[in-house]
Tab-separated table of C-alpha atoms in Angstrom:
chain	number	residue	atom	x	y	z
A	11	MET	CA	122.379	-153.113	-217.682
A	12	LYS	CA	118.901	-154.659	-217.382
A	13	ILE	CA	116.020	-152.366	-218.804
A	14	ALA	CA	112.287	-152.806	-218.895
A	15	VAL	CA	110.160	-150.768	-221.193
A	16	SER	CA	106.616	-150.232	-220.100
A	17	GLY	CA	103.565	-147.965	-220.476
A	18	LYS	CA	100.077	-147.793	-221.473
A	19	GLY	CA	98.834	-149.798	-224.595
A	20	GLY	CA	99.725	-147.971	-227.775
A	21	VAL	CA	102.230	-145.617	-226.422
A	22	GLY	CA	104.860	-147.296	-228.794
A	23	LYS	CA	106.673	-149.686	-226.337
A	24	THR	CA	107.601	-152.199	-229.120
A	25	THR	CA	108.593	-149.643	-231.690
A	26	ILE	CA	110.898	-147.708	-229.193
A	27	SER	CA	112.178	-150.994	-227.777
A	28	ALA	CA	113.234	-152.098	-231.184
A	29	SER	CA	114.761	-148.676	-231.942
A	30	LEU	CA	116.739	-148.581	-228.720
A	31	ILE	CA	117.882	-152.194	-229.333
A	32	SER	CA	119.072	-151.075	-232.783
A	33	PHE	CA	120.867	-148.076	-231.180
A	34	PHE	CA	122.656	-150.233	-228.639
A	35	LEU	CA	123.685	-152.767	-231.335
A	36	SER	CA	125.130	-149.907	-233.392
A	37	LYS	CA	127.257	-148.921	-230.288
A	38	GLY	CA	128.760	-152.353	-230.105
A	39	TYR	CA	126.641	-153.703	-227.311
A	40	LYS	CA	125.473	-157.429	-227.127
A	41	VAL	CA	121.721	-156.959	-226.661
A	42	PHE	CA	119.381	-159.571	-225.196
A	43	ALA	CA	115.922	-158.632	-226.432
A	44	VAL	CA	113.078	-160.171	-224.506
A	45	ASP	CA	109.426	-159.989	-225.768
A	46	ALA	CA	107.662	-160.158	-222.359
A	47	ASP	CA	104.156	-159.831	-223.965
A	48	PRO	CA	102.370	-163.165	-224.635
A	49	ASP	CA	101.002	-161.528	-227.691
A	50	VAL	CA	104.499	-161.306	-229.271
A	51	SER	CA	105.411	-158.649	-231.700
A	52	LEU	CA	108.867	-157.395	-230.895
A	53	GLY	CA	110.409	-160.068	-233.133
A	54	THR	CA	108.389	-158.989	-236.079
A	55	VAL	CA	109.296	-155.349	-235.597
A	56	LEU	CA	112.985	-156.370	-235.256
A	57	GLY	CA	112.586	-157.938	-238.675
A	58	ILE	CA	112.692	-161.483	-237.635
A	59	ASP	CA	110.398	-163.717	-239.564
A	60	ASP	CA	107.292	-165.078	-237.952
A	61	ASP	CA	108.200	-168.770	-238.381
A	62	SER	CA	111.539	-168.304	-236.513
A	63	VAL	CA	109.745	-166.454	-233.736
A	64	GLU	CA	107.202	-169.423	-233.519
A	65	GLY	CA	109.978	-171.993	-233.704
A	66	ILE	CA	111.988	-170.942	-230.515
A	67	LYS	CA	110.914	-172.318	-227.089
A	68	PRO	CA	109.715	-169.720	-224.686
A	69	ILE	CA	111.524	-168.599	-221.561
A	70	VAL	CA	108.873	-170.298	-219.310
A	71	GLU	CA	110.371	-173.638	-220.343
A	72	MET	CA	113.916	-172.562	-219.217
A	73	ARG	CA	113.148	-173.174	-215.478
A	74	GLU	CA	115.559	-176.101	-215.288
A	75	VAL	CA	118.345	-174.237	-217.096
A	76	ILE	CA	117.944	-171.199	-214.609
A	77	SER	CA	117.628	-173.397	-211.613
A	78	LYS	CA	120.749	-175.399	-212.537
A	79	LYS	CA	122.862	-172.356	-213.447
A	80	SER	CA	121.862	-170.295	-210.507
A	81	GLY	CA	122.399	-173.263	-208.045
A	82	GLY	CA	118.668	-173.645	-207.240
A	83	GLY	CA	117.932	-169.885	-206.776
A	84	GLY	CA	119.554	-166.896	-205.647
A	85	ALA	CA	122.913	-167.048	-207.310
A	86	TYR	CA	123.954	-165.119	-210.418
A	87	PHE	CA	125.246	-166.571	-213.574
A	88	PRO	CA	126.871	-164.829	-216.466
A	89	LEU	CA	125.756	-165.119	-220.117
A	90	ASP	CA	128.908	-167.112	-221.027
A	91	PRO	CA	129.375	-169.371	-223.951
A	92	GLN	CA	128.282	-172.324	-221.951
A	93	VAL	CA	125.018	-170.798	-220.948
A	94	GLU	CA	124.472	-169.629	-224.524
A	95	ASP	CA	124.770	-173.266	-225.586
A	96	LEU	CA	122.172	-174.238	-223.160
A	97	MET	CA	119.903	-171.517	-224.302
A	98	GLU	CA	120.277	-172.300	-227.986
A	99	GLU	CA	116.742	-173.547	-228.521
A	100	TYR	CA	115.310	-170.439	-226.784
A	101	VAL	CA	117.320	-167.771	-228.671
A	102	ILE	CA	117.337	-166.359	-232.145
A	103	GLN	CA	120.796	-164.871	-232.643
A	104	LYS	CA	121.588	-162.311	-235.330
A	105	ASP	CA	125.087	-160.923	-234.888
A	106	ASN	CA	125.037	-159.302	-231.427
A	107	LEU	CA	121.223	-159.574	-231.083
A	108	PHE	CA	119.798	-162.344	-229.003
A	109	PHE	CA	116.091	-162.544	-229.058
A	110	LEU	CA	114.022	-164.466	-226.582
A	111	LYS	CA	110.194	-164.544	-225.861
A	112	MET	CA	108.470	-165.042	-222.494
A	113	GLY	CA	105.615	-167.252	-223.499
A	114	ALA	CA	103.558	-168.665	-226.499
A	115	VAL	CA	100.044	-168.170	-227.314
A	116	LYS	CA	97.882	-170.729	-225.422
A	117	GLN	CA	94.464	-172.031	-225.969
A	118	GLY	CA	91.429	-169.707	-225.039
A	119	GLY	CA	90.261	-170.319	-221.534
A	120	SER	CA	93.213	-172.554	-220.596
A	121	ALA	CA	95.366	-170.445	-218.386
A	122	CYS	CA	96.806	-167.160	-217.123
A	123	TYR	CA	100.513	-166.223	-217.754
A	124	CYS	CA	101.555	-166.174	-214.130
A	125	ARG	CA	103.945	-168.964	-214.543
A	126	GLU	CA	105.701	-167.295	-217.643
A	127	ASN	CA	106.091	-164.089	-215.491
A	128	THR	CA	107.584	-165.912	-212.607
A	129	VAL	CA	110.181	-167.787	-214.794
A	130	LEU	CA	111.123	-164.459	-216.589
A	131	ASN	CA	111.480	-162.710	-213.309
A	132	ALA	CA	113.801	-165.602	-212.086
A	133	LEU	CA	115.830	-165.285	-215.270
A	134	VAL	CA	116.150	-161.514	-215.078
A	135	ASN	CA	117.190	-161.700	-211.334
A	136	SER	CA	119.853	-164.420	-211.787
A	137	LEU	CA	121.450	-163.000	-215.017
A	138	LEU	CA	124.865	-161.468	-214.276
A	139	VAL	CA	125.156	-158.810	-217.114
A	140	LYS	CA	128.703	-157.867	-218.119
A	141	GLN	CA	130.167	-154.624	-219.433
A	142	LYS	CA	128.879	-154.017	-222.972
A	143	GLU	CA	125.856	-156.270	-222.409
A	144	ILE	CA	122.181	-155.067	-222.211
A	145	VAL	CA	119.052	-156.981	-221.496
A	146	LEU	CA	115.929	-155.158	-222.699
A	147	LEU	CA	112.472	-156.332	-221.926
A	148	ASP	CA	109.483	-155.176	-223.885
A	149	MET	CA	106.763	-155.469	-221.381
A	150	GLY	CA	103.108	-156.147	-221.969
A	151	ALA	CA	100.713	-153.088	-221.742
A	152	GLY	CA	99.436	-151.805	-218.479
A	153	ILE	CA	100.327	-152.542	-214.983
A	154	GLU	CA	99.992	-156.362	-214.319
A	155	HIS	CA	103.716	-156.987	-214.963
A	156	LEU	CA	104.341	-154.705	-212.082
A	157	THR	CA	101.816	-156.013	-209.586
A	158	ARG	CA	103.131	-159.453	-210.562
A	159	GLY	CA	106.685	-158.194	-209.885
A	160	THR	CA	107.942	-159.556	-213.317
A	161	SER	CA	110.137	-156.551	-214.044
A	162	GLY	CA	111.423	-156.146	-210.488
A	163	GLY	CA	114.911	-157.197	-211.160
A	164	VAL	CA	115.779	-154.565	-213.687
A	165	ASP	CA	118.255	-151.641	-213.176
A	166	LEU	CA	116.253	-149.206	-215.199
A	167	MET	CA	112.506	-148.868	-215.877
A	168	ILE	CA	111.788	-146.780	-218.961
A	169	ILE	CA	108.192	-145.550	-219.009
A	170	LEU	CA	106.843	-144.351	-222.235
A	171	THR	CA	104.014	-141.787	-222.414
A	172	GLU	CA	102.093	-139.737	-224.800
A	173	ALA	CA	100.888	-136.164	-224.044
A	174	SER	CA	97.465	-137.163	-222.834
A	175	LYS	CA	95.878	-137.438	-219.493
A	176	VAL	CA	95.237	-141.183	-219.511
A	177	SER	CA	98.715	-142.021	-220.786
A	178	VAL	CA	100.311	-139.813	-218.079
A	179	ASN	CA	98.086	-141.436	-215.453
A	180	THR	CA	99.284	-144.852	-216.437
A	181	ALA	CA	102.815	-143.644	-216.532
A	182	LEU	CA	102.683	-142.312	-212.967
A	183	THR	CA	101.033	-145.454	-211.731
A	184	VAL	CA	103.790	-147.524	-213.376
A	185	LYS	CA	106.419	-145.372	-211.621
A	186	LYS	CA	104.700	-145.777	-208.259
A	187	LEU	CA	104.581	-149.619	-208.675
A	188	ALA	CA	108.144	-149.822	-209.880
A	189	GLN	CA	109.329	-147.828	-206.915
A	190	GLU	CA	107.429	-150.402	-204.736
A	191	LEU	CA	109.307	-153.179	-206.619
A	192	GLY	CA	112.560	-151.476	-205.613
A	193	VAL	CA	113.693	-150.402	-209.050
A	194	LYS	CA	116.342	-147.770	-208.586
A	195	ASN	CA	116.215	-145.860	-211.816
A	196	ILE	CA	112.938	-144.796	-213.371
A	197	ASN	CA	112.856	-142.629	-216.303
A	198	PHE	CA	110.285	-141.340	-218.779
A	199	ILE	CA	110.147	-140.928	-222.569
A	200	GLY	CA	107.591	-138.657	-224.219
A	201	ASN	CA	106.608	-140.343	-227.436
A	202	LYS	CA	104.672	-139.239	-230.455
A	203	ILE	CA	105.245	-135.537	-229.718
A	204	ARG	CA	103.596	-133.199	-232.206
A	205	THR	CA	103.987	-129.763	-230.718
A	206	GLU	CA	106.010	-127.797	-228.165
A	207	LYS	CA	102.720	-127.490	-226.223
A	208	GLU	CA	102.731	-131.303	-225.806
A	209	LYS	CA	106.335	-131.257	-224.610
A	210	GLU	CA	105.452	-128.682	-222.025
A	211	PHE	CA	102.462	-130.599	-220.876
A	212	LEU	CA	104.772	-133.553	-220.093
A	213	LYS	CA	107.360	-131.394	-218.475
A	214	ASN	CA	104.666	-130.018	-216.180
A	215	THR	CA	103.016	-133.349	-215.291
A	216	LEU	CA	106.202	-135.414	-214.935
A	217	PRO	CA	109.364	-134.801	-212.872
A	218	PRO	CA	111.424	-132.952	-215.529
A	219	ASP	CA	114.866	-134.454	-214.521
A	220	GLU	CA	113.381	-137.942	-214.960
A	221	ILE	CA	112.485	-137.387	-218.583
A	222	LEU	CA	115.131	-138.894	-220.909
A	223	GLY	CA	113.842	-137.071	-223.899
A	224	PHE	CA	110.985	-136.713	-226.416
A	225	ILE	CA	110.527	-138.465	-229.643
A	226	GLU	CA	108.757	-136.623	-232.483
A	227	TYR	CA	105.622	-138.148	-233.883
A	228	ASN	CA	106.657	-140.317	-236.851
A	229	GLU	CA	105.862	-144.027	-236.311
A	230	GLU	CA	106.416	-144.747	-240.028
A	231	VAL	CA	109.933	-143.401	-240.066
A	232	LEU	CA	110.826	-145.580	-237.093
A	233	GLU	CA	109.191	-148.668	-238.368
A	234	ARG	CA	110.841	-148.473	-241.724
A	235	ALA	CA	114.248	-147.774	-240.024
A	236	MET	CA	113.998	-150.836	-237.824
A	237	GLY	CA	115.271	-154.283	-238.322
A	238	VAL	CA	118.762	-155.558	-237.219
A	239	HIS	CA	120.969	-152.992	-238.991
A	240	PRO	CA	118.951	-149.824	-238.843
A	241	LEU	CA	118.989	-146.174	-237.759
A	242	GLU	CA	121.255	-144.974	-240.559
A	243	LYS	CA	118.433	-142.482	-241.725
A	244	SER	CA	118.403	-139.041	-240.243
A	245	SER	CA	114.787	-137.964	-239.619
A	246	ALA	CA	113.863	-136.097	-236.530
A	247	ALA	CA	112.477	-139.206	-234.882
A	248	ILE	CA	115.736	-141.143	-235.419
A	249	ILE	CA	117.873	-138.303	-234.118
A	250	ASP	CA	115.631	-138.260	-231.007
A	251	ILE	CA	116.091	-141.924	-230.447
A	252	LYS	CA	119.899	-141.627	-230.784
A	253	ALA	CA	119.963	-138.749	-228.281
A	254	ILE	CA	117.850	-140.749	-225.890
A	255	GLY	CA	120.079	-143.762	-226.310
A	256	GLU	CA	123.178	-141.738	-225.523
A	257	GLU	CA	121.395	-140.271	-222.469
A	258	ILE	CA	120.495	-143.717	-221.221
A	259	LEU	CA	124.270	-144.806	-221.563
A	260	ALA	CA	125.516	-141.582	-219.868
A	261	ARG	CA	123.074	-141.830	-216.955
A	262	ASN	CA	123.707	-145.512	-216.214
A	263	SER	CA	127.505	-145.833	-216.876
B	22	MET	CA	73.378	-158.394	-225.318
B	23	LYS	CA	76.782	-158.757	-223.711
B	24	ILE	CA	79.778	-157.311	-225.715
B	25	ALA	CA	83.531	-157.440	-225.151
B	26	VAL	CA	85.763	-154.930	-226.868
B	27	SER	CA	89.387	-156.245	-227.535
B	28	GLY	CA	92.417	-155.794	-229.587
B	29	LYS	CA	96.106	-154.923	-229.396
B	30	GLY	CA	97.267	-152.089	-227.129
B	31	GLY	CA	96.667	-148.772	-228.631
B	32	VAL	CA	94.074	-149.740	-231.319
B	33	GLY	CA	91.587	-147.419	-229.461
B	34	LYS	CA	89.588	-150.000	-227.343
B	35	THR	CA	88.690	-147.498	-224.674
B	36	THR	CA	87.788	-144.640	-226.991
B	37	ILE	CA	85.651	-146.886	-229.260
B	38	SER	CA	84.137	-148.481	-226.233
B	39	ALA	CA	83.032	-145.095	-224.778
B	40	SER	CA	81.730	-143.974	-228.235
B	41	LEU	CA	79.667	-147.066	-228.621
B	42	ILE	CA	78.266	-146.760	-225.108
B	43	SER	CA	77.234	-143.259	-225.839
B	44	PHE	CA	75.644	-144.490	-229.071
B	45	PHE	CA	73.776	-147.196	-227.118
B	46	LEU	CA	72.580	-144.672	-224.597
B	47	SER	CA	71.393	-142.275	-227.283
B	48	LYS	CA	69.284	-145.131	-228.614
B	49	GLY	CA	67.540	-145.581	-225.192
B	50	TYR	CA	69.456	-148.565	-224.024
B	51	LYS	CA	70.539	-149.152	-220.324
B	52	VAL	CA	74.268	-149.735	-220.544
B	53	PHE	CA	76.482	-151.491	-218.053
B	54	ALA	CA	79.909	-150.357	-218.877
B	55	VAL	CA	82.730	-152.456	-217.341
B	56	ASP	CA	86.390	-151.358	-217.302
B	57	ALA	CA	88.000	-154.791	-217.378
B	58	ASP	CA	91.564	-153.369	-217.294
B	59	PRO	CA	93.282	-152.917	-213.853
B	60	ASP	CA	94.799	-149.970	-215.361
B	61	VAL	CA	91.447	-148.161	-215.412
B	62	SER	CA	90.683	-145.432	-217.992
B	63	LEU	CA	87.272	-146.051	-219.393
B	64	GLY	CA	85.757	-144.056	-216.564
B	65	THR	CA	87.844	-141.071	-217.259
B	66	VAL	CA	87.123	-141.235	-220.988
B	67	LEU	CA	83.442	-141.433	-220.207
B	68	GLY	CA	83.765	-138.152	-218.348
B	69	ILE	CA	83.420	-139.584	-214.792
B	70	ASP	CA	85.767	-137.866	-212.294
B	71	ASP	CA	88.770	-139.880	-211.024
B	72	ASP	CA	87.706	-139.714	-207.363
B	73	SER	CA	84.297	-141.246	-208.093
B	74	VAL	CA	86.086	-144.085	-210.095
B	75	GLU	CA	88.454	-144.557	-207.125
B	76	GLY	CA	85.538	-144.514	-204.760
B	77	ILE	CA	83.614	-147.472	-205.942
B	78	LYS	CA	84.458	-151.093	-204.960
B	79	PRO	CA	85.689	-153.349	-207.730
B	80	ILE	CA	83.760	-156.293	-209.074
B	81	VAL	CA	86.261	-158.636	-207.482
B	82	GLU	CA	84.633	-157.875	-204.057
B	83	MET	CA	81.184	-158.768	-205.454
B	84	ARG	CA	81.721	-162.550	-205.113
B	85	GLU	CA	79.233	-162.961	-202.403
B	86	VAL	CA	76.546	-160.937	-204.311
B	87	ILE	CA	77.023	-163.022	-207.387
B	88	SER	CA	77.161	-166.220	-205.447
B	89	LYS	CA	73.927	-165.435	-203.504
B	90	LYS	CA	72.053	-164.259	-206.531
B	91	SER	CA	73.042	-167.143	-208.715
B	92	GLY	CA	72.303	-169.625	-206.083
B	93	GLY	CA	75.928	-170.745	-205.642
B	94	GLY	CA	76.848	-170.807	-209.289
B	95	GLY	CA	75.316	-171.628	-212.666
B	96	ALA	CA	71.968	-169.874	-212.338
B	97	TYR	CA	71.093	-166.606	-214.094
B	98	PHE	CA	69.976	-163.533	-212.369
B	99	PRO	CA	68.466	-160.400	-213.940
B	100	LEU	CA	69.692	-156.805	-213.218
B	101	ASP	CA	66.431	-155.973	-211.359
B	102	PRO	CA	66.131	-153.176	-208.801
B	103	GLN	CA	66.862	-155.474	-205.944
B	104	VAL	CA	70.194	-156.555	-207.464
B	105	GLU	CA	70.963	-152.910	-208.332
B	106	ASP	CA	70.545	-152.106	-204.658
B	107	LEU	CA	72.927	-154.783	-203.751
B	108	MET	CA	75.417	-153.367	-206.370
B	109	GLU	CA	75.161	-149.869	-205.263
B	110	GLU	CA	78.596	-149.615	-203.742
B	111	TYR	CA	80.049	-150.981	-206.979
B	112	VAL	CA	78.422	-148.801	-209.495
B	113	ILE	CA	78.520	-145.182	-210.637
B	114	GLN	CA	75.092	-144.412	-212.193
B	115	LYS	CA	74.402	-141.560	-214.592
B	116	ASP	CA	70.918	-141.816	-216.036
B	117	ASN	CA	70.925	-145.062	-218.056
B	118	LEU	CA	74.710	-145.564	-217.659
B	119	PHE	CA	76.032	-147.900	-214.930
B	120	PHE	CA	79.732	-147.958	-214.605
B	121	LEU	CA	81.708	-150.794	-212.991
B	122	LYS	CA	85.432	-151.576	-212.680
B	123	MET	CA	86.938	-155.088	-212.541
B	124	GLY	CA	89.775	-154.393	-210.117
B	125	ALA	CA	91.849	-151.608	-208.406
B	126	VAL	CA	95.543	-150.852	-208.698
B	127	LYS	CA	97.529	-153.155	-206.250
B	128	GLN	CA	100.916	-152.853	-204.712
B	129	GLY	CA	103.986	-153.637	-206.916
B	130	GLY	CA	105.051	-157.220	-206.701
B	131	SER	CA	101.972	-158.175	-204.724
B	132	ALA	CA	99.762	-160.164	-207.001
B	133	CYS	CA	98.337	-161.008	-210.350
B	134	TYR	CA	94.754	-160.208	-211.573
B	135	CYS	CA	93.582	-163.802	-211.918
B	136	ARG	CA	90.935	-163.620	-209.103
B	137	GLU	CA	89.605	-160.331	-210.655
B	138	ASN	CA	89.206	-161.991	-214.025
B	139	THR	CA	87.551	-165.028	-212.487
B	140	VAL	CA	84.997	-163.014	-210.669
B	141	LEU	CA	84.294	-160.802	-213.683
B	142	ASN	CA	83.769	-163.968	-215.725
B	143	ALA	CA	81.237	-165.368	-213.191
B	144	LEU	CA	79.403	-161.986	-213.190
B	145	VAL	CA	79.111	-161.877	-216.952
B	146	ASN	CA	78.067	-165.506	-217.161
B	147	SER	CA	75.341	-165.338	-214.589
B	148	LEU	CA	73.799	-161.913	-215.624
B	149	LEU	CA	70.580	-162.332	-217.446
B	150	VAL	CA	70.352	-159.234	-219.786
B	151	LYS	CA	67.045	-158.086	-220.800
B	152	GLN	CA	65.658	-156.296	-223.927
B	153	LYS	CA	67.127	-152.782	-224.200
B	154	GLU	CA	70.043	-153.691	-221.864
B	155	ILE	CA	73.663	-153.998	-222.878
B	156	VAL	CA	76.718	-154.983	-220.993
B	157	LEU	CA	79.927	-153.624	-222.614
B	158	LEU	CA	83.315	-154.919	-221.384
B	159	ASP	CA	86.391	-152.835	-222.272
B	160	MET	CA	89.065	-155.475	-222.070
B	161	GLY	CA	92.814	-155.152	-221.279
B	162	ALA	CA	95.224	-155.142	-224.124
B	163	GLY	CA	96.480	-158.238	-225.590
B	164	ILE	CA	95.352	-161.902	-225.177
B	165	GLU	CA	95.490	-162.859	-221.529
B	166	HIS	CA	91.808	-162.179	-220.958
B	167	LEU	CA	91.160	-164.737	-223.530
B	168	THR	CA	93.623	-167.327	-222.297
B	169	ARG	CA	92.118	-166.729	-218.857
B	170	GLY	CA	88.572	-167.145	-220.286
B	171	THR	CA	87.410	-163.808	-218.731
B	172	SER	CA	85.493	-162.783	-221.791
B	173	GLY	CA	83.987	-166.164	-222.496
B	174	GLY	CA	80.432	-165.369	-221.475
B	175	VAL	CA	79.815	-162.624	-223.980
B	176	ASP	CA	77.470	-162.794	-227.040
B	177	LEU	CA	79.592	-160.614	-229.190
B	178	MET	CA	83.370	-160.046	-229.311
B	179	ILE	CA	84.341	-156.944	-231.103
B	180	ILE	CA	87.992	-156.959	-232.210
B	181	LEU	CA	89.522	-153.584	-233.006
B	182	THR	CA	92.452	-153.329	-235.430
B	183	GLU	CA	94.451	-150.791	-237.177
B	184	ALA	CA	95.682	-151.364	-240.851
B	185	SER	CA	99.090	-152.763	-239.763
B	186	LYS	CA	100.555	-156.296	-239.844
B	187	VAL	CA	101.105	-156.486	-236.079
B	188	SER	CA	97.666	-155.186	-235.334
B	189	VAL	CA	95.943	-157.612	-237.588
B	190	ASN	CA	98.106	-160.485	-236.283
B	191	THR	CA	96.765	-159.827	-232.709
B	192	ALA	CA	93.177	-159.449	-234.063
B	193	LEU	CA	93.303	-162.880	-235.816
B	194	THR	CA	94.886	-164.355	-232.640
B	195	VAL	CA	92.097	-162.908	-230.565
B	196	LYS	CA	89.478	-164.263	-232.963
B	197	LYS	CA	91.032	-167.852	-232.736
B	198	LEU	CA	91.034	-167.626	-229.034
B	199	ALA	CA	87.440	-166.280	-228.816
B	200	GLN	CA	86.313	-169.128	-231.025
B	201	GLU	CA	88.008	-171.600	-228.624
B	202	LEU	CA	86.059	-169.906	-225.792
B	203	GLY	CA	82.852	-170.559	-227.671
B	204	VAL	CA	81.928	-166.910	-228.412
B	205	LYS	CA	79.245	-167.191	-231.143
B	206	ASN	CA	79.553	-163.650	-232.743
B	207	ILE	CA	82.986	-162.338	-233.510
B	208	ASN	CA	83.350	-159.111	-235.493
B	209	PHE	CA	86.088	-156.663	-236.405
B	210	ILE	CA	86.191	-152.858	-236.743
B	211	GLY	CA	88.972	-151.134	-238.625
B	212	ASN	CA	89.954	-148.075	-236.599
B	213	LYS	CA	92.255	-145.163	-237.420
B	214	ILE	CA	91.625	-145.427	-241.142
B	215	ARG	CA	93.502	-142.835	-243.105
B	216	THR	CA	93.275	-144.010	-246.778
B	217	GLU	CA	91.168	-146.312	-248.992
B	218	LYS	CA	94.371	-148.391	-249.253
B	219	GLU	CA	94.220	-149.123	-245.579
B	220	LYS	CA	90.538	-150.215	-245.902
B	221	GLU	CA	91.493	-152.609	-248.729
B	222	PHE	CA	94.389	-153.975	-246.762
B	223	LEU	CA	91.895	-154.913	-243.868
B	224	LYS	CA	89.326	-156.304	-246.291
B	225	ASN	CA	92.080	-158.402	-247.782
B	226	THR	CA	93.454	-159.749	-244.379
B	227	LEU	CA	90.237	-160.149	-242.515
B	228	PRO	CA	86.948	-162.067	-243.465
B	229	PRO	CA	85.064	-159.031	-245.102
B	230	ASP	CA	81.644	-160.010	-243.897
B	231	GLU	CA	82.829	-160.066	-240.293
B	232	ILE	CA	83.888	-156.422	-240.571
B	233	LEU	CA	81.371	-154.209	-238.940
B	234	GLY	CA	82.834	-151.041	-240.552
B	235	PHE	CA	85.753	-148.537	-240.512
B	236	ILE	CA	86.364	-145.491	-238.408
B	237	GLU	CA	88.256	-142.596	-239.870
B	238	TYR	CA	91.446	-141.468	-238.018
B	239	ASN	CA	90.409	-138.681	-235.752
B	240	GLU	CA	90.815	-139.567	-232.121
B	241	GLU	CA	90.514	-136.052	-230.998
B	242	VAL	CA	87.094	-135.657	-232.537
B	243	LEU	CA	85.860	-138.772	-230.671
B	244	GLU	CA	87.507	-137.833	-227.502
B	245	ARG	CA	85.888	-134.408	-227.438
B	246	ALA	CA	82.590	-135.886	-228.224
B	247	MET	CA	82.543	-138.398	-225.488
B	248	GLY	CA	81.105	-138.117	-222.050
B	249	VAL	CA	77.623	-139.308	-221.073
B	250	HIS	CA	75.634	-137.201	-223.627
B	251	PRO	CA	77.715	-137.203	-226.617
B	252	LEU	CA	77.812	-138.046	-230.337
B	253	GLU	CA	75.921	-134.807	-231.282
B	254	LYS	CA	78.715	-133.757	-233.563
B	255	SER	CA	78.796	-134.722	-237.098
B	256	SER	CA	82.358	-135.419	-238.104
B	257	ALA	CA	83.350	-138.322	-240.195
B	258	ALA	CA	84.493	-140.420	-237.260
B	259	ILE	CA	81.181	-139.944	-235.433
B	260	ILE	CA	79.098	-140.829	-238.438
B	261	ASP	CA	81.309	-144.012	-238.691
B	262	ILE	CA	80.519	-144.886	-235.073
B	263	LYS	CA	76.796	-144.385	-235.460
B	264	ALA	CA	76.818	-146.565	-238.608
B	265	ILE	CA	78.720	-149.335	-236.750
B	266	GLY	CA	76.457	-148.910	-233.695
B	267	GLU	CA	73.335	-149.467	-235.914
B	268	GLU	CA	75.083	-152.391	-237.664
B	269	ILE	CA	75.796	-154.152	-234.338
B	270	LEU	CA	72.140	-153.674	-233.293
B	271	ALA	CA	70.972	-154.914	-236.615
B	272	ARG	CA	73.116	-158.027	-236.625
B	273	ASN	CA	72.314	-158.990	-232.958
B	274	SER	CA	68.588	-158.244	-232.787
């Protein structure tokens, strides 16, 4: 399964991505976690040290690997040991977690990230994901990854939103763009929920059956619980994440 | 004075931009407020209705106006009544507030926002801002507006950050990129500050004399206080905004 996590800046994409990655790891999945924001932070939140994240090559430099493996475009290739060897310089591996980053920080005024987005799209499109494997992309804030089509190859677009008008506006724009990209499954998660009223607001402004669940406001608990072997704590926020993780697996199996 | 407001997704760029715009309006400035994020929300937060924001043309379509007024590139032009007439379709005016948007939402998979960023950069570079006029750009989250050079023509880059490691990492990356772009004045604002310890953390991780001030955690107060004639309330967050506004004017006069 290939998943992209998107939404307005500050809704908690990286925190929730890392929590879901931890959940899938705890269920025995092999997870390919991709930081698709040039301003990388998923690695840090997953507990990988900054030097290691700096040290790997970004996906944008994998063009030849992708091209060779997919026979010049179009064909699928599996993440078998042979491909993993080719990818070694691009990946930080910790047990069943494989961390990759889309791009690196460039010089001010030097360039856009169009090429990075194109190569990432090629990789996501050509990867053949097997049983018990998940590719999860933590997208940049806003909508440009959608107008660029970066996340077009995913099976599931998870859109995070808080219970505010501007956050829901972005969420619905993201949904419309994802539909235009042909993404089949599009679901929402209500994050940083403080009251029943906030839940009701989201149930009234989003299609209720497309909501995977709600996560109680408690960033600190989630942040402290993250890393590669997390989620053993039992706060409300962590219980919410586990329920949502199970819901994702149930809906997409 | 031309100001860009930047920082990691969710640090409060749009809320603080709108609050500063309100402050400058209250001091008698003419303010050109530019939403430089394709996922527009500054207009909503300023209290402009969504249909009006949808209804104006984006700056990307102003290429000919800019080219004509700046004599084909390079020259400066003032925002005099004649230019304001030319800009009429691009601007929502409310008293001394002039609202513009960089781009509009496109179709999924259709294009990047490189052209929008280039045209906005040309506009910012060629505008001759007079006494008692401020151009304020609410930038998209992250760093791409800096690697693209969009915000290269501003006099002051305000970088917002919360008191967390990932937020400060982005803030320092933004500073480095803004320096590479040749922005002369780069300042920080600590936002969503809950404790003295959080202030200390920011004073220890950022250059203390580059910090304009701190804003107490209270988004709701700021949001309720916004709109075109705001800031009359007297909560801690609003007092913080006023102090920071005065500091900006004092440092840049």
